């Protein structure tokens, strides 16, 4: 099993599961303001999308600062997305990741990431995929709390549930 690839698969599954769940809830849930790390579910999804976009560009060898700037410049547009627009955007970025994974079977390849807050560091493709998954999981947990604050049902997205839903996961 390739852990990075599997964890990215989990991330993709969890995002799509949450978007599917949100599409069955009242439309105002997406933009209602709540007290959390971001003021709404839409802005949280927008942030996850921006970070996913930034990291795929870094994996494709775009410099960190440029990838960050390009991804963050989309926030004013994506902050206002509907659930359907989020579904499409996340599907598009997932397609980019799948293309990358199909072309790069060796995830131990390293690249230098010069993060403006933390400095320069060599990291592997696999570590980046693990970060993308972990980052998404963190913020999907925020969305679960936001849903509960709005008296809406949340969604179970544990990795162990993914084991049973994704038949491609093997030991």
XYZ file of C-alpha atoms in Angstrom:
171
model
C 0.000 0.000 0.000
C 1.246 3.487 -0.830
C 0.304 5.533 2.237
C 0.438 8.935 0.537
C -1.741 7.809 -2.342
C -4.191 6.068 -0.027
C -4.448 9.088 2.263
C -5.072 11.349 -0.712
C -7.827 8.914 -1.756
C -9.288 9.251 1.734
C -9.133 13.044 1.461
C -10.941 12.997 -1.866
C -13.571 10.594 -0.480
C -14.091 12.697 2.670
C -14.503 15.941 0.708
C -17.000 14.385 -1.699
C -18.866 12.752 1.205
C -19.174 16.097 2.997
C -20.271 17.909 -0.167
C -22.884 15.220 -0.786
C -24.127 15.627 2.777
C -24.234 19.420 2.492
C -26.222 19.251 -0.724
C -29.088 17.674 1.235
C -29.221 20.460 3.813
C -30.866 23.904 3.587
C -28.882 26.192 1.247
C -28.353 28.880 3.911
C -26.245 26.455 6.004
C -23.350 27.043 3.605
C -23.091 30.785 4.272
C -24.478 31.186 7.792
C -21.894 32.838 10.002
C -20.669 30.826 12.976
C -17.808 31.031 15.455
C -15.035 28.836 14.143
C -11.670 29.021 12.435
C -13.491 30.465 9.382
C -16.775 32.376 9.569
C -18.785 30.005 7.359
C -18.780 26.555 5.828
C -18.365 28.118 2.372
C -15.232 29.988 3.450
C -13.860 26.829 5.054
C -14.435 24.823 1.865
C -12.911 27.671 -0.123
C -9.812 27.537 2.073
C -9.470 23.762 1.691
C -9.826 24.132 -2.076
C -7.175 26.867 -2.184
C -4.711 24.779 -0.178
C -5.389 21.661 -2.260
C -4.795 23.757 -5.390
C -1.617 25.289 -3.997
C -0.090 21.908 -3.117
C -0.837 20.250 -6.448
C 0.915 23.157 -8.122
C 3.889 22.717 -5.792
C 3.952 19.013 -6.644
C 4.043 20.112 -10.284
C 7.157 22.164 -9.416
C 5.636 25.647 -9.168
C 7.531 27.690 -6.556
C 5.780 27.920 -3.181
C 5.192 31.701 -3.259
C 3.751 31.606 -6.765
C 1.520 28.621 -5.987
C 0.311 30.315 -2.796
C -0.392 33.607 -4.537
C -2.233 31.931 -7.423
C -4.384 29.803 -5.117
C -5.200 32.559 -2.633
C -6.145 34.986 -5.397
C -9.120 32.706 -6.128
C -10.628 33.060 -2.624
C -12.928 36.024 -3.428
C -14.497 33.920 -6.184
C -14.584 30.551 -4.399
C -15.857 32.018 -1.102
C -19.160 32.595 -2.934
C -19.433 29.126 -4.524
C -22.567 27.027 -4.277
C -22.353 23.362 -3.270
C -22.517 22.372 -6.945
C -19.635 24.720 -7.780
C -17.594 23.279 -4.899
C -18.320 19.748 -6.127
C -17.071 20.658 -9.585
C -13.995 22.526 -8.336
C -12.952 19.734 -5.961
C -13.513 17.169 -8.714
C -11.264 19.225 -11.016
C -8.448 19.469 -8.482
C -8.819 15.746 -7.692
C -8.357 15.037 -11.403
C -5.103 17.004 -11.265
C -3.928 14.941 -8.282
C -4.904 11.679 -10.000
C -2.965 12.705 -13.120
C 0.020 13.561 -10.950
C -0.194 10.207 -9.149
C -0.523 8.309 -12.421
C 2.629 9.997 -13.733
C 4.641 9.785 -10.472
C 4.655 6.316 -8.952
C 7.746 7.091 -6.834
C 6.453 9.300 -4.049
C 9.837 9.333 -2.274
C 11.021 11.978 -4.749
C 12.032 15.117 -2.875
C 11.639 18.755 -3.672
C 12.609 21.917 -1.876
C 9.654 23.832 -0.506
C 10.484 27.389 0.487
C 7.590 28.261 2.773
C 7.655 31.982 3.576
C 6.585 31.350 7.198
C 8.794 28.379 7.992
C 11.732 28.606 5.613
C 13.145 26.160 3.120
C 12.778 22.413 3.594
C 13.200 19.300 1.502
C 10.095 17.151 1.563
C 8.784 14.177 -0.360
C 5.776 13.941 -2.615
C 4.331 11.516 -0.072
C 4.705 13.973 2.828
C 2.862 16.605 0.809
C 0.015 14.175 0.108
C -0.164 13.331 3.812
C -0.285 17.049 4.624
C -3.099 17.656 2.119
C -5.113 14.839 3.688
C -4.416 15.943 7.255
C -5.227 19.579 6.466
C -8.523 18.585 4.858
C -9.453 16.321 7.760
C -8.803 19.132 10.244
C -11.076 21.555 8.420
C -13.768 18.968 7.708
C -13.866 18.553 11.491
C -14.409 22.322 11.719
C -17.317 21.969 9.287
C -18.811 19.212 11.446
C -18.766 21.621 14.405
C -20.262 24.396 12.248
C -23.106 22.093 11.251
C -23.820 21.239 14.881
C -23.805 24.952 15.778
C -26.551 25.371 13.183
C -28.535 22.417 14.601
C -27.880 20.354 11.468
C -26.716 16.777 11.250
C -23.033 16.134 10.844
C -21.335 13.323 9.010
C -19.052 10.488 10.066
C -15.883 10.618 7.963
C -13.464 8.504 9.978
C -10.628 6.936 8.046
C -11.826 3.529 9.233
C -15.183 4.121 7.511
C -13.255 4.869 4.310
C -11.720 1.374 4.574
C -15.155 -0.161 4.171
C -16.390 2.206 1.478
C -13.289 2.198 -0.732
C -12.648 -1.217 -2.210
C -9.259 -0.118 -3.572
C -7.748 0.117 -0.067
C -5.750 -3.025 0.690
C -2.940 -3.856 3.035
